[in-house]
PDB file of C-alpha atoms in Angstrom:
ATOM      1  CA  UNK A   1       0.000   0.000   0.000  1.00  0.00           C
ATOM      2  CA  UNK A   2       1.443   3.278  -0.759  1.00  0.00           C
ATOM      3  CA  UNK A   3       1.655   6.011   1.426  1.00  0.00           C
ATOM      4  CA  UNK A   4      -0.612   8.468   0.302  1.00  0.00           C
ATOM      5  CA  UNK A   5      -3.020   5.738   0.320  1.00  0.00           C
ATOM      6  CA  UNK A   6      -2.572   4.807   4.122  1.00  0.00           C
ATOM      7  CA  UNK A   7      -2.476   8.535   4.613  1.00  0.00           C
ATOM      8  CA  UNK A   8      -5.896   9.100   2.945  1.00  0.00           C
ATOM      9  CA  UNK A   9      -7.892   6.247   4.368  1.00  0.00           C
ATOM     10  CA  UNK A  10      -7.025   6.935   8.264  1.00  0.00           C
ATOM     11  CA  UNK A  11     -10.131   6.624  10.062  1.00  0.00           C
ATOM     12  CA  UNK A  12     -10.496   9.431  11.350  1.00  0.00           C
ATOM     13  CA  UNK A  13     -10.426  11.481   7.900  1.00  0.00           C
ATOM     14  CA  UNK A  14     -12.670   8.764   6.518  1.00  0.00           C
ATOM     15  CA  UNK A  15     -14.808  10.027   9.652  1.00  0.00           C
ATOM     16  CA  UNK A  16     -15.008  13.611   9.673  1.00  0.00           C
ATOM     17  CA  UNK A  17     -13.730  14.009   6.036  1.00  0.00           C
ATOM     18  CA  UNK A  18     -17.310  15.615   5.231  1.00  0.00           C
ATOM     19  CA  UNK A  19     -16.582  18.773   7.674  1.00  0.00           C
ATOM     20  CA  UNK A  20     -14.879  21.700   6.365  1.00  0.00           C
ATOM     21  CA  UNK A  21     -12.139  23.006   8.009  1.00  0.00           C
ATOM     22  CA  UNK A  22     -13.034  26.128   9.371  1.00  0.00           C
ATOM     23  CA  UNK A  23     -11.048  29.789  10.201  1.00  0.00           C
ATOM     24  CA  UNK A  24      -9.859  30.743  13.199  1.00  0.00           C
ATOM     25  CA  UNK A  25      -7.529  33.266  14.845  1.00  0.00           C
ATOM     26  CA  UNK A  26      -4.860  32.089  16.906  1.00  0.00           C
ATOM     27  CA  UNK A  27      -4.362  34.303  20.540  1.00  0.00           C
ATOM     28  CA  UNK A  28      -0.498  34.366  20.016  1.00  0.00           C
ATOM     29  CA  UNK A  29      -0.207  37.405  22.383  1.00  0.00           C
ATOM     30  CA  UNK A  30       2.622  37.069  25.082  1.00  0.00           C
ATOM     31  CA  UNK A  31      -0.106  38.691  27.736  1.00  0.00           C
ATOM     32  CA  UNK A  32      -2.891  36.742  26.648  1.00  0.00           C
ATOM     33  CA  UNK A  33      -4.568  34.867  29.282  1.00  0.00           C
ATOM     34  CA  UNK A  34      -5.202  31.503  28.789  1.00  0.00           C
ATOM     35  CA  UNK A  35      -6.138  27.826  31.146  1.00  0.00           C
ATOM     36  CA  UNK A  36      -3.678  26.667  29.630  1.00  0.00           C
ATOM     37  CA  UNK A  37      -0.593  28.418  30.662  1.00  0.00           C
ATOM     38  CA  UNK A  38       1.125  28.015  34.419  1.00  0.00           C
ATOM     39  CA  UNK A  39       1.568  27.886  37.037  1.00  0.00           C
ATOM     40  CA  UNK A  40      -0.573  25.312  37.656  1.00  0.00           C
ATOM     41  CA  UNK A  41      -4.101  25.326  39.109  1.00  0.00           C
ATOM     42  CA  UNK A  42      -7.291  23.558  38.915  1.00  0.00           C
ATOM     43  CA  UNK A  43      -8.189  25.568  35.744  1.00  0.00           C
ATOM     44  CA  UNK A  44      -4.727  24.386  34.059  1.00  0.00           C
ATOM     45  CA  UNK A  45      -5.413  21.096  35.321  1.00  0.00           C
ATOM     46  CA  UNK A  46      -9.045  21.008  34.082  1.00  0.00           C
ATOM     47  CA  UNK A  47      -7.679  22.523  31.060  1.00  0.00           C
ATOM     48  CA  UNK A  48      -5.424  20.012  29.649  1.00  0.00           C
ATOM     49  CA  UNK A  49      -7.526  17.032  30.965  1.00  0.00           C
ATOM     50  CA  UNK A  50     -10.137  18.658  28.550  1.00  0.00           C
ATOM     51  CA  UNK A  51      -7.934  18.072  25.108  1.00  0.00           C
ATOM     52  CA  UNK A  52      -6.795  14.930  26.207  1.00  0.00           C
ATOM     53  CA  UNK A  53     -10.012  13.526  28.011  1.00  0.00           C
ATOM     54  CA  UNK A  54     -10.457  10.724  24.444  1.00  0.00           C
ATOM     55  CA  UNK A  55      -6.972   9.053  24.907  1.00  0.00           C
ATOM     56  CA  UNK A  56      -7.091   5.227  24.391  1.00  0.00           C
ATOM     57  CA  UNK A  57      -9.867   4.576  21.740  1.00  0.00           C
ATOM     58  CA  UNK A  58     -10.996   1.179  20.481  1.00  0.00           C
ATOM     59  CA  UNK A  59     -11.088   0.226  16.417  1.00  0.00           C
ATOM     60  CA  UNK A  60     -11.814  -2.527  14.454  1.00  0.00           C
ATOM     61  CA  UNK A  61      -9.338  -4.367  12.116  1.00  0.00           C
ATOM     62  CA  UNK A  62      -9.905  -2.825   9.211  1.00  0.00           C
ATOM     63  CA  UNK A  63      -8.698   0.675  10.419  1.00  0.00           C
ATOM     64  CA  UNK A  64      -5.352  -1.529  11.718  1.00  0.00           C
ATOM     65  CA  UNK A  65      -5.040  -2.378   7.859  1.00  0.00           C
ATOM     66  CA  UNK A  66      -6.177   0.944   6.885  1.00  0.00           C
ATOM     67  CA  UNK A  67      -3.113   2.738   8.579  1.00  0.00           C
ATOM     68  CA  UNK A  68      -0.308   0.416   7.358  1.00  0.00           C
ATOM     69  CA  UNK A  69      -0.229  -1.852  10.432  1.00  0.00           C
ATOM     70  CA  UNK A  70      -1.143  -6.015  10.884  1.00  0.00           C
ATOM     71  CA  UNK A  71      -3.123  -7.249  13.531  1.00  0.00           C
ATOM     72  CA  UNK A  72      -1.055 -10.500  14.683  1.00  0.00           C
ATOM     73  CA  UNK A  73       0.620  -8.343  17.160  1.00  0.00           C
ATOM     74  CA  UNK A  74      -1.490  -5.689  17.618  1.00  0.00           C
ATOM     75  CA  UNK A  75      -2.791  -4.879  20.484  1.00  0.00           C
ATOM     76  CA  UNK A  76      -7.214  -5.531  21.761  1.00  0.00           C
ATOM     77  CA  UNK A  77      -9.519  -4.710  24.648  1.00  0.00           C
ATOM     78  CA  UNK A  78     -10.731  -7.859  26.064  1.00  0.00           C
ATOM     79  CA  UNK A  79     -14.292  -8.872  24.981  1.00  0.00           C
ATOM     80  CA  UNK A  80     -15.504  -7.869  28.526  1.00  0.00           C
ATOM     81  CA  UNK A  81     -14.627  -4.429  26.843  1.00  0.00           C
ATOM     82  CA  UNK A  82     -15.499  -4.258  23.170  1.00  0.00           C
ATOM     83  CA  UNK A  83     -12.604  -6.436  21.802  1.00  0.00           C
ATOM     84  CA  UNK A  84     -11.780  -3.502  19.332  1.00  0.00           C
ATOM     85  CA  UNK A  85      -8.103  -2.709  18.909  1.00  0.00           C
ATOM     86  CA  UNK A  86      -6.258  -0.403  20.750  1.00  0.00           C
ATOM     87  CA  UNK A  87      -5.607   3.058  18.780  1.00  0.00           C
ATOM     88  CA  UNK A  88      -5.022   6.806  20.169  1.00  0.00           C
ATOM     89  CA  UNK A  89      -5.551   9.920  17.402  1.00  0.00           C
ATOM     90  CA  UNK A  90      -2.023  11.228  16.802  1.00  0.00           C
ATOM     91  CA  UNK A  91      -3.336  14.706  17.817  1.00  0.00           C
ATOM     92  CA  UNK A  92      -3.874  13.575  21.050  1.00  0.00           C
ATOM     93  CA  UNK A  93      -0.349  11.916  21.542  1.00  0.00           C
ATOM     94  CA  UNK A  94       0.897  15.373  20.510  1.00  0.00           C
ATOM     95  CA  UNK A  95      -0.700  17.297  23.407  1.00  0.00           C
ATOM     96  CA  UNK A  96      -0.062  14.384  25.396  1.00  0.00           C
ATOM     97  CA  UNK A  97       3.683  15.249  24.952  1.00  0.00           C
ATOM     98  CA  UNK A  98       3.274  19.392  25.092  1.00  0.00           C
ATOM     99  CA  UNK A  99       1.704  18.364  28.203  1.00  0.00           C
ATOM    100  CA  UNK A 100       4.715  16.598  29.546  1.00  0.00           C
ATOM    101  CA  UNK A 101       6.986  19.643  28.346  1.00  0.00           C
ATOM    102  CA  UNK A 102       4.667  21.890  30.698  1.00  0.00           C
ATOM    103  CA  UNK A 103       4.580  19.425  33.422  1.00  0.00           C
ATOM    104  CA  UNK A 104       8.446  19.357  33.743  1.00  0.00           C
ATOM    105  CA  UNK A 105       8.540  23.249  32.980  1.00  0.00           C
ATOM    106  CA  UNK A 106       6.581  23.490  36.699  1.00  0.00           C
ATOM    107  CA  UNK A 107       7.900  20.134  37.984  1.00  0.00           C
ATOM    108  CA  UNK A 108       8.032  21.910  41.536  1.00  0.00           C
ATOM    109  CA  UNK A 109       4.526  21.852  41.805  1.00  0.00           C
ATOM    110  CA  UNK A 110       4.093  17.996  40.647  1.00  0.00           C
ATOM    111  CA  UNK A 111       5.428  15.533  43.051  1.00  0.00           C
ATOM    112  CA  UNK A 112       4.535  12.738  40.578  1.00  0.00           C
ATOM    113  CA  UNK A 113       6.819  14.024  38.014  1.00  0.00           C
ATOM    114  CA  UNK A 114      10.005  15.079  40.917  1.00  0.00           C
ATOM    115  CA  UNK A 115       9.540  11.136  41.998  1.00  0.00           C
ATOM    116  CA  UNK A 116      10.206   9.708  38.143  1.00  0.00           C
ATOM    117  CA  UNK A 117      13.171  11.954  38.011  1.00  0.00           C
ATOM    118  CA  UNK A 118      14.105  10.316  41.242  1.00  0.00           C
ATOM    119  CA  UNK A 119      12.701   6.851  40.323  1.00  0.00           C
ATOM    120  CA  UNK A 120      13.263   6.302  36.388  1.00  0.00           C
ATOM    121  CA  UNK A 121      15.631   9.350  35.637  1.00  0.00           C
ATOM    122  CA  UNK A 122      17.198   7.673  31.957  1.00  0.00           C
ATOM    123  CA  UNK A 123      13.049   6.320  31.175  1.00  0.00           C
ATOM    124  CA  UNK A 124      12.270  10.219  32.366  1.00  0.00           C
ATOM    125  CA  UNK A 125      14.564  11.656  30.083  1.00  0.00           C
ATOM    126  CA  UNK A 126      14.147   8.833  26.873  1.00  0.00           C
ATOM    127  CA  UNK A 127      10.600  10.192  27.763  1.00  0.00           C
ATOM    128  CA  UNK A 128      11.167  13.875  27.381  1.00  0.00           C
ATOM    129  CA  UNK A 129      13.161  13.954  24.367  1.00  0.00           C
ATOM    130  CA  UNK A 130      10.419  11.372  22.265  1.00  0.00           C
ATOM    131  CA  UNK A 131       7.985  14.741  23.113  1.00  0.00           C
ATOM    132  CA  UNK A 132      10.655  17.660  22.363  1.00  0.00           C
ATOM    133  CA  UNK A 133      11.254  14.952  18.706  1.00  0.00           C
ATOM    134  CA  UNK A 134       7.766  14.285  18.355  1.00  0.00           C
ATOM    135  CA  UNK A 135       6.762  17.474  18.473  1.00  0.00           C
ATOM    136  CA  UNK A 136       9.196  18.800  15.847  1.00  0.00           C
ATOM    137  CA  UNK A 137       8.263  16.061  13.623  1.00  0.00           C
ATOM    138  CA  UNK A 138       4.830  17.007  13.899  1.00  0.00           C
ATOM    139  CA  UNK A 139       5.221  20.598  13.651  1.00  0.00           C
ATOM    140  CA  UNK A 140       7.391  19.849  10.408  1.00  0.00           C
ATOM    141  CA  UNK A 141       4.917  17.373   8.554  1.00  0.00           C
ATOM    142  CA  UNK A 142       1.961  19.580   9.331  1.00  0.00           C
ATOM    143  CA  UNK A 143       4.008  23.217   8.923  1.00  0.00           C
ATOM    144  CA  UNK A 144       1.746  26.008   8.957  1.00  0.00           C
ATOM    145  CA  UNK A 145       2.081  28.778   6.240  1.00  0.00           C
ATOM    146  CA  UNK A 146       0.485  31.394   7.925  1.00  0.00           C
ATOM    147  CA  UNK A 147       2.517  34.633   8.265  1.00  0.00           C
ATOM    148  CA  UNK A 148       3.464  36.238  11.475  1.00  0.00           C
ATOM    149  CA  UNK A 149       3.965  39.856  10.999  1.00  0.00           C
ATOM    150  CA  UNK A 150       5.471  42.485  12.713  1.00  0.00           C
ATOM    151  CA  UNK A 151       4.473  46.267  13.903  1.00  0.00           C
ATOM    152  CA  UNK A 152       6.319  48.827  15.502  1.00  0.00           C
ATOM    153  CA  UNK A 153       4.831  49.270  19.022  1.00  0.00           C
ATOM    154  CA  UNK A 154       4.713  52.386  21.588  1.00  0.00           C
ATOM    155  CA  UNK A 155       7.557  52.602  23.715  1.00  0.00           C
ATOM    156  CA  UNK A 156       8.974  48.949  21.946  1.00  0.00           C
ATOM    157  CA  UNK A 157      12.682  49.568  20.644  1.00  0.00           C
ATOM    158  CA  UNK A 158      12.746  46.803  17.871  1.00  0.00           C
ATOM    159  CA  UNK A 159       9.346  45.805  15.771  1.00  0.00           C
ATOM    160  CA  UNK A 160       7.097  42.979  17.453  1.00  0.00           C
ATOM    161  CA  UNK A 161       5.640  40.122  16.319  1.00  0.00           C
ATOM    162  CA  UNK A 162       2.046  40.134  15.809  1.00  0.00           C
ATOM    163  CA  UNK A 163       0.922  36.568  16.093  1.00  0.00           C
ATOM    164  CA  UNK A 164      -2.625  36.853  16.352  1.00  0.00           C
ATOM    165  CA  UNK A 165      -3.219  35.126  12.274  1.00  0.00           C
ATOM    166  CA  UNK A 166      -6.367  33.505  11.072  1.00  0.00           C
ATOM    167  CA  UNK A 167      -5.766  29.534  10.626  1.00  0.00           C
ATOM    168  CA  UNK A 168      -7.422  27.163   8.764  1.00  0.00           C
ATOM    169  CA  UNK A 169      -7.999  24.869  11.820  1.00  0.00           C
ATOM    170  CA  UNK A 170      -9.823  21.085  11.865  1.00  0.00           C
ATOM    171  CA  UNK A 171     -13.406  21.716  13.432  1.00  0.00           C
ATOM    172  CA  UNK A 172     -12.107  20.874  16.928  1.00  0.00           C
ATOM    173  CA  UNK A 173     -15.237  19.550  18.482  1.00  0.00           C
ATOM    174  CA  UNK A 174     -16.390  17.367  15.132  1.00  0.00           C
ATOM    175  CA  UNK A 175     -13.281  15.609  15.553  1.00  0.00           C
ATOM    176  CA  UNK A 176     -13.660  15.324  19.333  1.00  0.00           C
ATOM    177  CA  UNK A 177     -17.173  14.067  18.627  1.00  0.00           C
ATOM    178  CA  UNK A 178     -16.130  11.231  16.221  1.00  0.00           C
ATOM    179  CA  UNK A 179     -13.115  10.406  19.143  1.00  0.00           C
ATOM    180  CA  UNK A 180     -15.671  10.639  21.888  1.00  0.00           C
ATOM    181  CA  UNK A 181     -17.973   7.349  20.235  1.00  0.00           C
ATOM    182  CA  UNK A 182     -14.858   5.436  20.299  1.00  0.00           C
ATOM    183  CA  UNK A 183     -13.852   5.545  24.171  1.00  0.00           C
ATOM    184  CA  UNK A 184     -13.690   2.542  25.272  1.00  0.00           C
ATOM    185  CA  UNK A 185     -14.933   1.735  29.158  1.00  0.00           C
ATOM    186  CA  UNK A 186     -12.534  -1.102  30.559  1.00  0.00           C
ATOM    187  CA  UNK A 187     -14.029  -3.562  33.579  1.00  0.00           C
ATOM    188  CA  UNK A 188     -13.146  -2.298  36.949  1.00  0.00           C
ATOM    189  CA  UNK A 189      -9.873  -3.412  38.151  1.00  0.00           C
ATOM    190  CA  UNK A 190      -8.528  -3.946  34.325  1.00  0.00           C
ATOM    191  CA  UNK A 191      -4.819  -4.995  33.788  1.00  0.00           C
ATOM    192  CA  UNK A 192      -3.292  -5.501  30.610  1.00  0.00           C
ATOM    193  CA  UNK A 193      -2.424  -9.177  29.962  1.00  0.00           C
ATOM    194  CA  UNK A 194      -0.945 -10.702  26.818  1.00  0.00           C
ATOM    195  CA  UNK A 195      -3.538 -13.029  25.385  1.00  0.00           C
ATOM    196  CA  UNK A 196      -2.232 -16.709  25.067  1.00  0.00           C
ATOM    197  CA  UNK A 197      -0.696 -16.920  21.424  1.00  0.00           C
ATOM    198  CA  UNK A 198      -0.580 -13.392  20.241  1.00  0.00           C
ATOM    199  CA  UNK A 199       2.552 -12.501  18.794  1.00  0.00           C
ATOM    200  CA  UNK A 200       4.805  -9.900  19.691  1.00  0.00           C
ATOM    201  CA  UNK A 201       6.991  -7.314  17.745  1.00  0.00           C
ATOM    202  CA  UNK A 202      10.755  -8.543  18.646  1.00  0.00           C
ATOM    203  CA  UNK A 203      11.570  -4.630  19.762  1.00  0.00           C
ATOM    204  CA  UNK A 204       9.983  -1.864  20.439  1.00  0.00           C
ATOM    205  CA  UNK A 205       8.538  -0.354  17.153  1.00  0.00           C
TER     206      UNK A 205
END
């Protein structure tokens, strides 16, 4: 299968390929308030659970195949809990790991994050750098042509970015939508257990 093909028939484009993307301005301002920026509080907290809230979803085979992957060693909820396939949106992984960025940015306030410094320092850091890489590779496949320009300001010595663009932006809450039917509730007390003759990758992919 070539590329563009597994590129085109991802699920989730095949799900919300009917909505139009739509125009919106980015708030790029240094001073502009947002939930999102630290330190942290239960607003930041509430925040970022809200764009990450549809994390592990469940899928059936034929989005496995659909993506360029086999299912002999992929990964499924047990019946109890759908038996789809395990899949999370790439968009999601992607604020999973600006997330992590902000999280060690105010590690002070997170005593979770001070103890896997202390615990797992070499998995903490492999951990960190996958985001800081992910992130770059994202930014670069997906790079936005939008201009930033720049205007002289009162009292400003050199010209200042204005970052406050339109963007043609996916329709946030469609795409949330088509995530959100896809959750997948897991019995209480769940732990992952390799089923009895599944196969395994022979290193971590």
């Amino acid at each position: 299968m070539q590329l563009i093909d597994i590129l085109s028939k991802a699920p989730i484009n095949e799900g919300v390929g009917s909505i139009p993307y739509i125009e919106t301005r980015f708030h790029g301002s240094l001073w502009h308030p947002s939930p999102f920026k630290g330190p942290p509080s239960p607003q930041t907290a509430e925040a970022w659970h809200s764009v990450m809230r549809y994390g592990m979803i469940g899928v059936p085979a034929s989005d496995i195949l659909a993506v360029g992957h086999n299912t002999t060693t992929a990964a499924r909820f047990p019946d109890a809990a759908g038996g789809d396939y395990v899949a999370v949106a790439v968009g999601t992984h992607q604020l999973h790991c600006l997330h992590y960025l902000w999280q060690d940015h105010h590690q002070s306030h997170f005593e979770e994050v001070q103890q896997k410094i202390k615990d797992i320092p070499e998995m903490y850091e492999r951990h960190y750098e996958h985001c800081v890489d992910y992130i770059r590779q994202s930014l670069m496949c997906s790079f936005d042509t939008t201009l930033v320009t720049y205007d002289w300001v009162l009292d400003h010595q050199n010209p200042t970015p204005n970052s406050n663009a339109m963007h043609k932006c996916v329709d946030w809450d469609r795409v949330q939508d088509w995530l959100k039917g896809r959750v997948v509730e897991t019995p209480d007390g769940f732990q992952w257990a390799q089923p009895e003759g599944q196969e395994s990758l022979p290193w971590n992919p």
